[in-house]
Coordinates of N, CA and C and ligand atoms in Angstrom, one line a residue:
M1 N -5.8 10.3 -19.2 CA -5.6 10.4 -17.7 C -6.9 9.9 -17.0
P2 N -6.8 8.8 -16.2 CA -8.0 8.3 -15.5 C -8.3 9.3 -14.4
D3 N -9.6 9.5 -14.2 CA -10.1 10.4 -13.1 C -10.3 9.6 -11.9
A4 N -10.2 10.3 -10.7 CA -10.6 9.7 -9.5 C -12.1 9.6 -9.5
P5 N -12.8 8.7 -8.7 CA -14.2 8.7 -8.7 C -14.7 10.1 -8.2
A6 N -15.9 10.5 -8.7 CA -16.4 11.8 -8.3 C -16.8 11.9 -6.9
T7 N -17.3 10.8 -6.3 CA -17.6 10.7 -4.9 C -17.2 9.4 -4.3
W8 N -17.0 9.4 -3.0 CA -16.7 8.1 -2.3 C -18.0 7.7 -1.6
T9 N -18.3 6.5 -1.6 CA -19.5 5.9 -0.9 C -19.0 4.9 0.1
V10 N -19.0 5.2 1.4 CA -18.4 4.4 2.4 C -19.4 3.4 2.9
S11 N -19.0 2.1 2.9 CA -19.8 1.0 3.4 C -19.0 0.4 4.6
S12 N -19.5 0.5 5.8 CA -18.7 0.0 7.0 C -19.3 -1.3 7.6
F13 N -18.4 -2.1 8.0 CA -18.8 -3.4 8.6 C -18.0 -3.6 9.9
E14 N -18.6 -4.3 10.8 CA -17.9 -4.7 12.0 C -16.8 -5.8 11.7
T15 N -17.3 -6.8 10.9 CA -16.4 -7.9 10.6 C -16.6 -8.3 9.1
L16 N -15.5 -8.5 8.4 CA -15.5 -9.1 7.1 C -14.4 -10.0 7.0
D17 N -14.4 -11.0 6.1 CA -13.2 -11.8 5.9 C -12.1 -10.9 5.3
S18 N -12.4 -10.2 4.3 CA -11.4 -9.3 3.7 C -12.2 -8.2 2.9
T19 N -11.8 -6.9 3.2 CA -12.4 -5.8 2.5 C -12.1 -5.9 1.0
N20 N -10.9 -6.4 0.7 CA -10.6 -6.5 -0.8 C -11.5 -7.5 -1.4
R21 N -11.7 -8.6 -0.8 CA -12.5 -9.7 -1.3 C -14.0 -9.1 -1.5
Y22 N -14.5 -8.4 -0.5 CA -15.8 -7.9 -0.6 C -15.9 -6.9 -1.7
A23 N -14.9 -6.0 -1.9 CA -15.0 -5.0 -2.9 C -14.9 -5.6 -4.3
L24 N -14.0 -6.6 -4.4 CA -13.9 -7.2 -5.8 C -15.2 -7.9 -6.2
D25 N -15.9 -8.6 -5.2 CA -17.1 -9.2 -5.5 C -18.2 -8.2 -5.8
A26 N -18.2 -7.1 -5.1 CA -19.1 -6.0 -5.4 C -18.9 -5.5 -6.8
A27 N -17.6 -5.3 -7.2 CA -17.2 -4.8 -8.5 C -17.8 -5.8 -9.6
R28 N -17.6 -7.1 -9.4 CA -18.1 -8.1 -10.4 C -19.6 -8.1 -10.4
A29 N -20.3 -7.6 -9.3 CA -21.7 -7.5 -9.3 C -22.2 -6.2 -9.8
G30 N -21.3 -5.3 -10.3 CA -21.7 -4.1 -10.9 C -21.6 -2.8 -10.1
A31 N -21.0 -2.9 -8.9 CA -20.9 -1.7 -8.1 C -20.1 -0.6 -8.8
D32 N -20.4 0.6 -8.5 CA -19.8 1.8 -9.1 C -18.4 2.0 -8.5
A33 N -17.6 2.7 -9.3 CA -16.3 3.2 -8.8 C -16.6 4.2 -7.7
G34 N -15.8 4.2 -6.7 CA -16.0 5.1 -5.5 C -16.5 4.4 -4.3
L35 N -16.8 3.1 -4.4 CA -17.2 2.3 -3.3 C -16.0 2.2 -2.4
V36 N -16.2 2.4 -1.1 CA -15.1 2.3 -0.1 C -15.6 1.3 1.0
V37 N -14.9 0.2 1.1 CA -15.3 -0.9 2.0 C -14.4 -0.8 3.2
V38 N -15.0 -0.6 4.4 CA -14.2 -0.5 5.6 C -14.7 -1.6 6.6
A39 N -13.7 -2.2 7.3 CA -14.1 -3.2 8.3 C -13.3 -2.9 9.6
A40 N -13.9 -3.0 10.8 CA -13.2 -2.9 12.0 C -12.3 -4.1 12.3
E41 N -12.7 -5.2 11.7 CA -11.9 -6.5 11.8 C -12.0 -7.3 10.6
Q42 N -10.9 -7.9 10.2 CA -11.0 -8.9 9.1 C -10.6 -10.3 9.7
T43 N -11.3 -11.3 9.2 CA -10.9 -12.7 9.6 C -10.0 -13.4 8.6
A44 N -9.9 -12.8 7.4 CA -9.0 -13.4 6.4 C -8.4 -12.3 5.6
G45 N -7.8 -11.3 6.3 CA -7.2 -10.2 5.6 C -6.1 -10.7 4.7
R46 N -6.0 -10.1 3.5 CA -5.0 -10.5 2.5 C -3.9 -9.6 2.4
G47 N -2.6 -10.2 2.4 CA -1.4 -9.4 2.2 C -0.8 -9.7 0.9
R48 N 0.3 -9.1 0.6 CA 1.0 -9.4 -0.7 C 1.6 -10.8 -0.6
L49 N 1.8 -11.3 -1.8 CA 2.5 -12.6 -2.0 C 1.8 -13.7 -1.3
G50 N 0.5 -13.6 -1.2 CA -0.3 -14.7 -0.6 C -0.3 -14.8 0.9
R51 N 0.2 -13.7 1.5 CA 0.3 -13.7 3.0 C -1.0 -13.3 3.6
S52 N -1.2 -13.4 4.9 CA -2.4 -12.9 5.6 C -2.0 -11.6 6.2
W53 N -3.0 -10.8 6.5 CA -2.8 -9.5 7.1 C -3.6 -9.4 8.4
I54 N -3.0 -9.2 9.5 CA -3.7 -9.3 10.8 C -3.6 -8.0 11.6
A55 N -4.7 -7.7 12.3 CA -4.7 -6.6 13.2 C -5.9 -6.9 14.2
P56 N -5.7 -6.5 15.5 CA -6.8 -6.7 16.4 C -8.0 -5.8 16.0
P57 N -9.2 -6.2 16.4 CA -10.4 -5.5 16.1 C -10.3 -4.0 16.6
G58 N -10.6 -3.1 15.7 CA -10.6 -1.7 16.0 C -9.2 -1.0 16.1
A59 N -8.2 -1.7 15.7 CA -6.8 -1.2 15.9 C -6.3 -0.6 14.6
A60 N -6.9 -0.9 13.5 CA -6.3 -0.5 12.2 C -7.4 0.0 11.3
L61 N -7.0 0.9 10.4 CA -7.9 1.2 9.3 C -7.7 0.2 8.2
L62 N -8.8 -0.6 8.0 CA -8.8 -1.7 7.0 C -9.8 -1.2 5.9
C63 N -9.3 -0.8 4.8 CA -10.3 -0.3 3.8 C -9.8 -0.7 2.4
S64 N -10.8 -0.7 1.5 CA -10.6 -1.0 0.1 C -11.4 -0.1 -0.7
V65 N -10.8 0.5 -1.7 CA -11.5 1.5 -2.6 C -11.6 0.8 -4.0
L66 N -12.8 0.9 -4.5 CA -13.1 0.3 -5.8 C -12.9 1.4 -6.9
L67 N -12.1 1.1 -7.9 CA -11.8 2.0 -9.0 C -12.2 1.3 -10.3
R68 N -12.5 2.1 -11.3 CA -12.7 1.6 -12.6 C -11.9 2.5 -13.6
P69 N -10.6 2.3 -13.5 CA -9.7 3.3 -14.2 C -9.6 2.9 -15.7
D70 N -9.4 4.0 -16.5 CA -9.1 3.8 -17.9 C -7.6 3.7 -18.0
L71 N -7.1 2.4 -17.8 CA -5.7 2.3 -17.6 C -5.3 0.9 -18.2
A72 N -4.2 0.9 -19.0 CA -3.7 -0.3 -19.5 C -3.1 -1.2 -18.4
P73 N -3.2 -2.5 -18.5 CA -2.7 -3.4 -17.4 C -1.3 -3.1 -17.0
E74 N -0.4 -2.7 -17.9 CA 1.0 -2.4 -17.5 C 1.1 -1.1 -16.7
R75 N 0.1 -0.4 -16.6 CA 0.2 0.9 -15.8 C -0.6 0.7 -14.4
L76 N -1.0 -0.5 -14.1 CA -1.8 -0.6 -12.9 C -0.9 -0.4 -11.6
H77 N 0.4 -0.6 -11.8 CA 1.3 -0.4 -10.6 C 1.1 1.1 -10.1
L78 N 0.7 2.0 -11.0 CA 0.6 3.4 -10.6 C -0.5 3.5 -9.4
L79 N -1.5 2.6 -9.4 CA -2.5 2.7 -8.4 C -2.0 2.3 -7.0
T80 N -1.1 1.3 -7.0 CA -0.4 1.0 -5.7 C 0.4 2.2 -5.2
A81 N 1.2 2.8 -6.1 CA 2.0 3.9 -5.8 C 1.1 5.1 -5.3
A82 N 0.0 5.4 -6.0 CA -0.8 6.5 -5.6 C -1.5 6.2 -4.2
G83 N -1.9 4.9 -4.0 CA -2.5 4.5 -2.7 C -1.5 4.7 -1.6
A84 N -0.3 4.2 -1.8 CA 0.7 4.3 -0.7 C 1.0 5.7 -0.4
L85 N 1.2 6.5 -1.5 CA 1.5 7.9 -1.3 C 0.3 8.7 -0.5
A86 N -0.9 8.4 -1.0 CA -2.1 9.1 -0.4 C -2.2 8.7 1.1
M87 N -1.9 7.5 1.4 CA -2.0 7.1 2.8 C -0.8 7.7 3.6
A88 N 0.4 7.8 3.1 CA 1.5 8.5 3.8 C 1.1 9.9 4.0
E89 N 0.5 10.6 3.0 CA 0.1 12.0 3.2 C -1.0 12.1 4.3
A90 N -1.9 11.2 4.3 CA -3.0 11.2 5.2 C -2.5 11.1 6.7
V91 N -1.6 10.2 6.8 CA -1.0 10.0 8.2 C -0.3 11.3 8.6
E92 N 0.4 11.9 7.7 CA 1.1 13.2 8.1 C 0.0 14.3 8.4
D93 N -1.1 14.3 7.6 CA -2.1 15.3 7.8 C -2.7 15.1 9.2
V94 N -3.0 13.9 9.6 CA -3.7 13.7 10.8 C -2.9 13.6 12.1
C95 N -1.7 13.0 12.0 CA -0.9 13.0 13.3 C 0.5 13.5 13.1
G96 N 0.9 14.1 12.0 CA 2.2 14.8 12.0 C 3.3 13.8 11.8
L97 N 3.0 12.6 11.6 CA 4.1 11.6 11.4 C 4.4 11.5 9.9
R98 N 5.6 11.5 9.5 CA 5.9 11.4 8.1 C 6.6 10.0 7.8
P99 N 5.7 9.0 7.4 CA 6.3 7.7 7.2 C 7.2 7.6 5.9
D100 N 8.1 6.7 5.9 CA 8.9 6.4 4.7 C 8.1 5.5 3.8
L101 N 8.4 5.6 2.5 CA 7.8 4.6 1.6 C 8.9 3.6 1.2
K102 N 8.5 2.3 1.3 CA 9.4 1.2 0.9 C 8.7 0.6 -0.3
W103 N 9.5 0.4 -1.4 CA 9.0 -0.2 -2.6 C 8.6 -1.7 -2.3
P104 N 7.5 -2.2 -2.9 CA 6.6 -1.4 -3.7 C 5.4 -0.8 -2.9
N105 N 5.1 -1.2 -1.7 CA 3.8 -0.9 -1.1 C 3.8 -0.7 0.4
D106 N 4.9 -0.5 1.0 CA 4.9 -0.4 2.4 C 5.1 1.1 2.9
L107 N 4.5 1.4 4.1 CA 4.8 2.6 4.8 C 5.6 2.1 6.0
L108 N 6.7 2.7 6.3 CA 7.5 2.4 7.4 C 7.8 3.6 8.3
V109 N 8.0 3.3 9.6 CA 8.6 4.3 10.5 C 9.9 3.6 11.0
G110 N 11.0 4.2 10.6 CA 12.3 3.4 10.9 C 12.2 2.1 10.1
D111 N 12.5 1.0 10.7 CA 12.4 -0.2 10.0 C 11.1 -1.0 10.3
R112 N 10.2 -0.3 11.0 CA 8.9 -1.0 11.3 C 7.8 -0.6 10.4
K113 N 7.0 -1.6 10.1 CA 5.9 -1.4 9.1 C 4.7 -0.8 9.8
L114 N 4.2 0.3 9.1 CA 3.0 1.0 9.6 C 1.8 0.6 8.8
A115 N 2.0 0.4 7.5 CA 0.9 0.1 6.6 C 1.4 -0.6 5.4
G116 N 0.4 -1.3 4.7 CA 0.7 -2.0 3.5 C -0.5 -1.8 2.5
V117 N -0.2 -1.8 1.3 CA -1.2 -1.6 0.2 C -1.2 -2.9 -0.7
L118 N -2.4 -3.3 -1.0 CA -2.6 -4.5 -1.8 C -3.6 -4.1 -2.9
A119 N -3.2 -4.0 -4.2 CA -4.1 -3.7 -5.3 C -4.4 -5.0 -5.9
E120 N -5.7 -5.3 -6.2 CA -6.1 -6.5 -6.9 C -7.1 -6.1 -8.0
A121 N -7.0 -6.7 -9.1 CA -7.7 -6.3 -10.3 C -8.6 -7.4 -10.9
D122 N -9.7 -6.9 -11.5 CA -10.6 -7.8 -12.3 C -10.3 -7.5 -13.7
I123 N -9.5 -8.4 -14.4 CA -9.0 -8.1 -15.7 C -9.4 -9.2 -16.6
D124 N -9.7 -8.9 -17.9 CA -10.0 -9.9 -18.9 C -9.2 -9.5 -20.1
G125 N -8.1 -10.3 -20.4 CA -7.2 -9.9 -21.4 C -6.6 -8.6 -21.1
R126 N -6.8 -7.6 -22.0 CA -6.2 -6.3 -21.7 C -7.3 -5.3 -21.2
A127 N -8.5 -5.9 -21.0 CA -9.6 -5.0 -20.4 C -9.6 -5.0 -18.9
V128 N -9.4 -3.9 -18.3 CA -9.4 -3.7 -16.9 C -10.8 -3.3 -16.5
H129 N -11.5 -4.3 -15.9 CA -12.9 -4.0 -15.5 C -12.9 -3.2 -14.1
A130 N -12.1 -3.6 -13.2 CA -12.1 -2.9 -11.9 C -10.7 -3.2 -11.2
V131 N -10.4 -2.3 -10.4 CA -9.2 -2.4 -9.5 C -9.7 -2.1 -8.1
V132 N -9.3 -2.9 -7.1 CA -9.5 -2.6 -5.7 C -8.2 -2.3 -5.1
V133 N -8.1 -1.1 -4.5 CA -6.8 -0.8 -3.8 C -7.1 -0.9 -2.3
G134 N -6.5 -1.9 -1.6 CA -6.8 -2.1 -0.2 C -5.6 -1.6 0.6
V135 N -5.9 -1.0 1.7 CA -4.9 -0.5 2.6 C -5.1 -0.9 4.0
G136 N -4.1 -1.4 4.6 CA -4.2 -1.7 6.1 C -3.2 -0.8 6.8
L137 N -3.7 0.1 7.7 CA -2.8 1.0 8.4 C -3.0 0.8 9.9
N138 N -1.9 0.5 10.6 CA -2.0 0.3 12.0 C -2.2 1.7 12.7
V139 N -3.3 1.9 13.3 CA -3.7 3.3 13.8 C -3.6 3.4 15.3
Q140 N -4.5 2.7 15.9 CA -4.6 2.8 17.4 C -4.3 1.4 18.0
W141 N -3.0 1.1 17.9 CA -2.6 -0.3 18.3 C -1.4 -0.2 19.2
D142 N -1.6 -0.5 20.5 CA -0.5 -0.4 21.4 C -0.4 -1.9 22.0
G143 N 0.8 -2.2 22.5 CA 0.9 -3.6 23.0 C 1.0 -4.6 21.9
F144 N 2.0 -4.5 21.1 CA 2.1 -5.5 20.0 C 2.6 -6.8 20.6
P145 N 2.1 -7.9 20.0 CA 2.6 -9.2 20.5 C 4.2 -9.3 20.1
P146 N 4.9 -10.1 20.9 CA 6.3 -10.2 20.8 C 6.8 -10.4 19.3
E147 N 6.1 -11.3 18.6 CA 6.5 -11.6 17.2 C 6.4 -10.4 16.3
L148 N 5.6 -9.4 16.7 CA 5.4 -8.2 15.8 C 6.1 -6.9 16.3
A149 N 6.5 -7.0 17.6 CA 6.9 -5.7 18.3 C 8.1 -5.1 17.6
R150 N 9.0 -5.9 17.0 CA 10.2 -5.3 16.4 C 10.0 -5.0 14.9
I151 N 8.9 -5.5 14.3 CA 8.8 -5.3 12.9 C 7.6 -4.5 12.5
A152 N 6.7 -4.2 13.4 CA 5.5 -3.5 13.1 C 5.3 -2.3 14.1
T153 N 4.6 -1.3 13.6 CA 4.3 -0.2 14.5 C 2.9 0.4 14.2
S154 N 2.5 1.4 14.9 CA 1.2 2.0 14.7 C 1.3 3.6 14.9
C155 N 0.3 4.3 14.4 CA 0.3 5.7 14.6 C 0.4 6.1 16.1
S156 N -0.5 5.4 16.9 CA -0.5 5.7 18.3 C 0.8 5.4 19.0
R157 N 1.4 4.3 18.6 CA 2.7 3.9 19.2 C 3.8 5.0 18.9
E158 N 3.8 5.5 17.7 CA 4.8 6.4 17.3 C 4.6 7.8 17.9
T159 N 3.3 8.2 18.0 CA 3.0 9.6 18.5 C 2.8 9.6 20.0
G160 N 2.5 8.5 20.6 CA 2.2 8.5 22.0 C 0.9 9.1 22.3
A161 N 0.0 9.3 21.3 CA -1.3 9.9 21.5 C -2.3 9.1 20.8
P162 N -3.6 9.3 21.2 CA -4.7 8.6 20.5 C -4.8 9.1 19.0
V163 N -5.1 8.2 18.1 CA -5.3 8.7 16.7 C -6.6 8.1 16.3
S164 N -7.5 8.9 15.6 CA -8.8 8.5 15.2 C -8.8 7.8 13.8
I165 N -9.4 6.6 13.8 CA -9.5 5.9 12.5 C -10.4 6.7 11.5
P166 N -11.5 7.1 11.9 CA -12.4 7.9 11.0 C -11.6 9.2 10.4
D167 N -10.8 9.8 11.3 CA -10.1 11.0 10.8 C -9.1 10.6 9.7
V168 N -8.4 9.4 9.9 CA -7.4 9.0 8.9 C -8.1 8.6 7.6
L169 N -9.3 7.9 7.8 CA -10.0 7.5 6.6 C -10.4 8.8 5.8
A170 N -10.9 9.8 6.4 CA -11.4 11.0 5.7 C -10.2 11.6 5.0
A171 N -9.0 11.7 5.7 CA -7.8 12.3 5.1 C -7.3 11.5 3.9
F172 N -7.4 10.1 4.1 CA -6.9 9.3 3.0 C -7.8 9.5 1.7
L173 N -9.1 9.5 1.9 CA -10.0 9.7 0.8 C -9.8 11.0 0.1
A174 N -9.5 12.1 0.9 CA -9.3 13.4 0.3 C -7.9 13.3 -0.5
R175 N -6.9 12.7 0.1 CA -5.6 12.7 -0.6 C -5.7 11.7 -1.8
A176 N -6.5 10.6 -1.7 CA -6.6 9.7 -2.8 C -7.3 10.4 -4.0
S177 N -8.3 11.2 -3.7 CA -9.0 11.9 -4.8 C -8.0 12.7 -5.6
I178 N -7.0 13.4 -4.9 CA -6.0 14.2 -5.6 C -5.0 13.3 -6.4
R179 N -4.5 12.3 -5.7 CA -3.5 11.5 -6.3 C -4.0 10.7 -7.5
L180 N -5.2 10.2 -7.4 CA -5.8 9.3 -8.5 C -6.1 10.2 -9.7
A181 N -6.3 11.5 -9.5 CA -6.7 12.3 -10.6 C -5.5 12.6 -11.5
D182 N -4.3 12.4 -11.0 CA -3.1 12.7 -11.8 C -2.0 11.6 -11.4
L183 N -2.1 10.5 -12.0 CA -1.3 9.3 -11.6 C 0.2 9.6 -12.0
D184 N 0.4 10.3 -13.1 CA 1.9 10.5 -13.4 C 2.5 11.4 -12.3
A185 N 1.8 12.4 -11.9 CA 2.3 13.3 -10.8 C 2.5 12.5 -9.5
A186 N 1.5 11.6 -9.2 CA 1.6 10.8 -8.0 C 2.8 9.9 -8.1
F187 N 3.1 9.3 -9.3 CA 4.2 8.4 -9.4 C 5.5 9.2 -9.2
A188 N 5.6 10.4 -9.8 CA 6.8 11.2 -9.6 C 7.0 11.5 -8.1
E189 N 6.0 11.8 -7.4 CA 6.1 12.1 -6.0 C 6.5 10.9 -5.2
Y190 N 5.8 9.8 -5.5 CA 6.1 8.5 -4.9 C 7.6 8.2 -5.1
R191 N 8.1 8.3 -6.3 CA 9.5 8.0 -6.6 C 10.4 8.9 -5.8
S192 N 10.1 10.2 -5.7 CA 11.0 11.1 -5.0 C 10.9 10.9 -3.5
R193 N 9.9 10.2 -3.0 CA 9.8 10.0 -1.5 C 10.2 8.5 -1.2
L194 N 10.6 7.8 -2.2 CA 10.8 6.3 -1.9 C 12.1 6.1 -1.2
G195 N 12.0 5.7 0.1 CA 13.2 5.5 0.9 C 14.1 4.4 0.4
T196 N 13.5 3.5 -0.4 CA 14.3 2.4 -0.9 C 15.5 2.8 -1.8
L197 N 15.3 3.9 -2.6 CA 16.3 4.3 -3.6 C 17.6 4.8 -2.9
G198 N 18.7 4.3 -3.4 CA 20.0 4.6 -2.8 C 20.4 3.7 -1.7
R199 N 19.5 2.8 -1.3 CA 19.8 1.9 -0.2 C 20.4 0.6 -0.7
S200 N 21.2 0.0 0.2 CA 21.5 -1.4 0.0 C 20.3 -2.3 0.3
V201 N 20.0 -3.2 -0.7 CA 18.8 -4.0 -0.5 C 19.1 -5.4 -0.8
R202 N 18.2 -6.2 -0.2 CA 18.1 -7.6 -0.6 C 16.7 -7.9 -1.1
V203 N 16.5 -8.4 -2.3 CA 15.2 -8.7 -2.8 C 15.0 -10.2 -2.9
E204 N 14.1 -10.7 -2.2 CA 13.9 -12.1 -2.2 C 12.9 -12.5 -3.3
L205 N 13.5 -13.2 -4.3 CA 12.7 -13.7 -5.4 C 12.6 -15.2 -5.4
A206 N 11.6 -15.7 -6.1 CA 11.5 -17.2 -6.2 C 12.8 -17.8 -6.7
S207 N 13.5 -17.1 -7.6 CA 14.7 -17.6 -8.2 C 15.9 -17.4 -7.3
G208 N 15.8 -16.8 -6.2 CA 16.9 -16.5 -5.3 C 17.0 -15.0 -5.0
P209 N 17.9 -14.7 -4.0 CA 18.0 -13.3 -3.7 C 18.8 -12.4 -4.6
V210 N 18.4 -11.2 -4.8 CA 19.1 -10.2 -5.5 C 19.6 -9.2 -4.5
V211 N 20.9 -9.0 -4.5 CA 21.5 -8.1 -3.5 C 22.3 -7.0 -4.2
G212 N 22.1 -5.7 -3.8 CA 22.8 -4.6 -4.4 C 22.2 -3.3 -4.0
I213 N 22.5 -2.3 -4.8 CA 22.0 -0.9 -4.4 C 20.8 -0.7 -5.3
A214 N 19.7 -0.2 -4.7 CA 18.5 0.2 -5.4 C 18.8 1.5 -6.0
V215 N 19.0 1.5 -7.4 CA 19.4 2.8 -8.0 C 18.3 3.6 -8.6
D216 N 17.2 3.0 -9.0 CA 16.1 3.8 -9.6 C 14.8 3.0 -9.6
L217 N 13.8 3.7 -10.0 CA 12.5 3.1 -10.2 C 12.2 3.3 -11.7
A218 N 12.0 2.3 -12.4 CA 11.7 2.4 -13.9 C 10.2 2.9 -14.0
P219 N 9.9 3.5 -15.2 CA 8.5 4.0 -15.4 C 7.5 2.9 -15.3
D220 N 7.9 1.7 -15.6 CA 6.9 0.6 -15.5 C 6.8 0.1 -14.0
G221 N 7.4 0.7 -13.1 CA 7.3 0.4 -11.7 C 8.3 -0.6 -11.2
M222 N 9.2 -1.1 -12.1 CA 10.2 -2.1 -11.6 C 11.3 -1.3 -10.8
L223 N 11.8 -2.0 -9.8 CA 12.9 -1.5 -9.0 C 14.2 -2.0 -9.7
L224 N 15.1 -1.0 -9.9 CA 16.4 -1.3 -10.6 C 17.5 -1.4 -9.5
V225 N 18.1 -2.6 -9.5 CA 19.0 -2.9 -8.4 C 20.4 -3.2 -9.1
E226 N 21.4 -2.4 -8.7 CA 22.7 -2.6 -9.3 C 23.4 -3.6 -8.4
T227 N 23.8 -4.7 -9.1 CA 24.4 -5.8 -8.3 C 25.9 -5.9 -8.7
A228 N 26.7 -6.6 -7.9 CA 28.1 -6.7 -8.1 C 28.3 -7.7 -9.3
S229 N 27.5 -8.7 -9.4 CA 27.8 -9.8 -10.3 C 27.0 -9.7 -11.6
D230 N 25.8 -9.1 -11.6 CA 24.9 -9.2 -12.8 C 24.5 -7.8 -13.4
G231 N 25.2 -6.8 -13.0 CA 24.9 -5.4 -13.4 C 23.5 -5.0 -12.8
V232 N 22.8 -4.2 -13.6 CA 21.5 -3.7 -13.1 C 20.4 -4.7 -13.4
V233 N 19.8 -5.1 -12.3 CA 18.7 -6.1 -12.4 C 17.4 -5.4 -12.2
A234 N 16.4 -5.6 -13.0 CA 15.0 -5.1 -12.9 C 14.2 -6.1 -12.1
V235 N 13.6 -5.6 -11.1 CA 12.8 -6.5 -10.2 C 11.3 -6.1 -10.3
T236 N 10.4 -7.0 -10.5 CA 9.0 -6.7 -10.6 C 8.3 -6.8 -9.3
A237 N 8.6 -7.9 -8.6 CA 7.9 -8.1 -7.3 C 8.9 -8.8 -6.4
G238 N 8.4 -9.0 -5.2 CA 9.3 -9.7 -4.2 C 9.4 -8.9 -3.0
D239 N 10.0 -9.5 -2.0 CA 10.2 -8.9 -0.7 C 11.5 -8.1 -0.7
V240 N 11.4 -6.8 -0.3 CA 12.7 -6.0 -0.2 C 13.0 -5.9 1.2
V241 N 14.3 -6.1 1.5 CA 14.8 -5.8 2.8 C 15.8 -4.7 2.7
H242 N 15.6 -3.6 3.4 CA 16.6 -2.5 3.4 C 17.7 -2.9 4.3
L243 N 18.9 -3.0 3.7 CA 20.1 -3.4 4.5 C 20.8 -2.2 5.0
R244 N 21.5 -2.3 6.1 CA 22.3 -1.2 6.5 C 23.4 -0.9 5.5
P245 N 23.8 0.4 5.4 CA 25.0 0.6 4.5 C 26.2 -0.2 5.0
A246 N 26.9 -0.7 4.0 CA 28.1 -1.6 4.4 C 29.1 -0.8 5.1
Ligands
BTN301 C1 0.9 -6.1 2.4 O1 1.1 -7.3 2.3 O2 1.7 -5.3 2.9 C2 -0.4 -5.5 1.9 C3 -1.4 -5.6 3.0 C4 -2.8 -5.0 2.6 C5 -3.8 -5.2 3.7 C6 -5.1 -4.6 3.5 S1 -6.2 -4.5 4.9 C7 -7.5 -4.0 3.9 C8 -7.4 -4.7 2.6 N1 -8.2 -5.9 2.7 C9 -7.4 -7.0 2.6 O3 -7.7 -8.2 2.6 N2 -6.1 -6.6 2.4 C10 -6.0 -5.2 2.4

């Protein structure tokens, strides 16, 4: 069972290109597990599937934690689950909002995205040297631009009250310490809270869309989708859209 780092060491910046990029470079240069890189603004924030991640300066918690887990590559998905769960718990601790979890890495309120998790690893063959778990959480962001207003939200928008980024960071690190110390328990809780299960979904894959009911999460982190034409299809990655029940 990999342990969470004994302590967190927070390194804060006004501006970075990407906290994940910085933390990965620090890992390759020998930084210890437990480094937490935080930026008020990112100029090249990274999202899943090669996308960018944007937020106005000071509006979001943008942080990356450096881990050196004793974990086989096929179990690295547990770190994304633990990170998403820890952030959902932190949001609830600080502002009473209980976000839904969407497979594999999103926190939603209704259909709007509140946060995303991006884990990136430094791996050599089967040797996992380091993993960086990056989280972007929209905290104090009101007045979304029109292209985001219907698909994104923030803690302050949902609660109608100011929410402190340092408070959410502290809560996240406390929750992450617990969740990373027992990844199997974290995965079980993540699965039980996963709003994707039981929903009609469309998963966009390079090979084309998979449409069906998300029936389960496999131990290897794959989403199992029961389709009308191909039976149960296991999905490793891709964009999931929660469809309304037919
Ligand atoms: C997603 O696509 O949903 C994942 C987004 C992850 C964004 C965070 S912001 C902090 C960290 N640094 C990055 O460059 N990306 C992650």
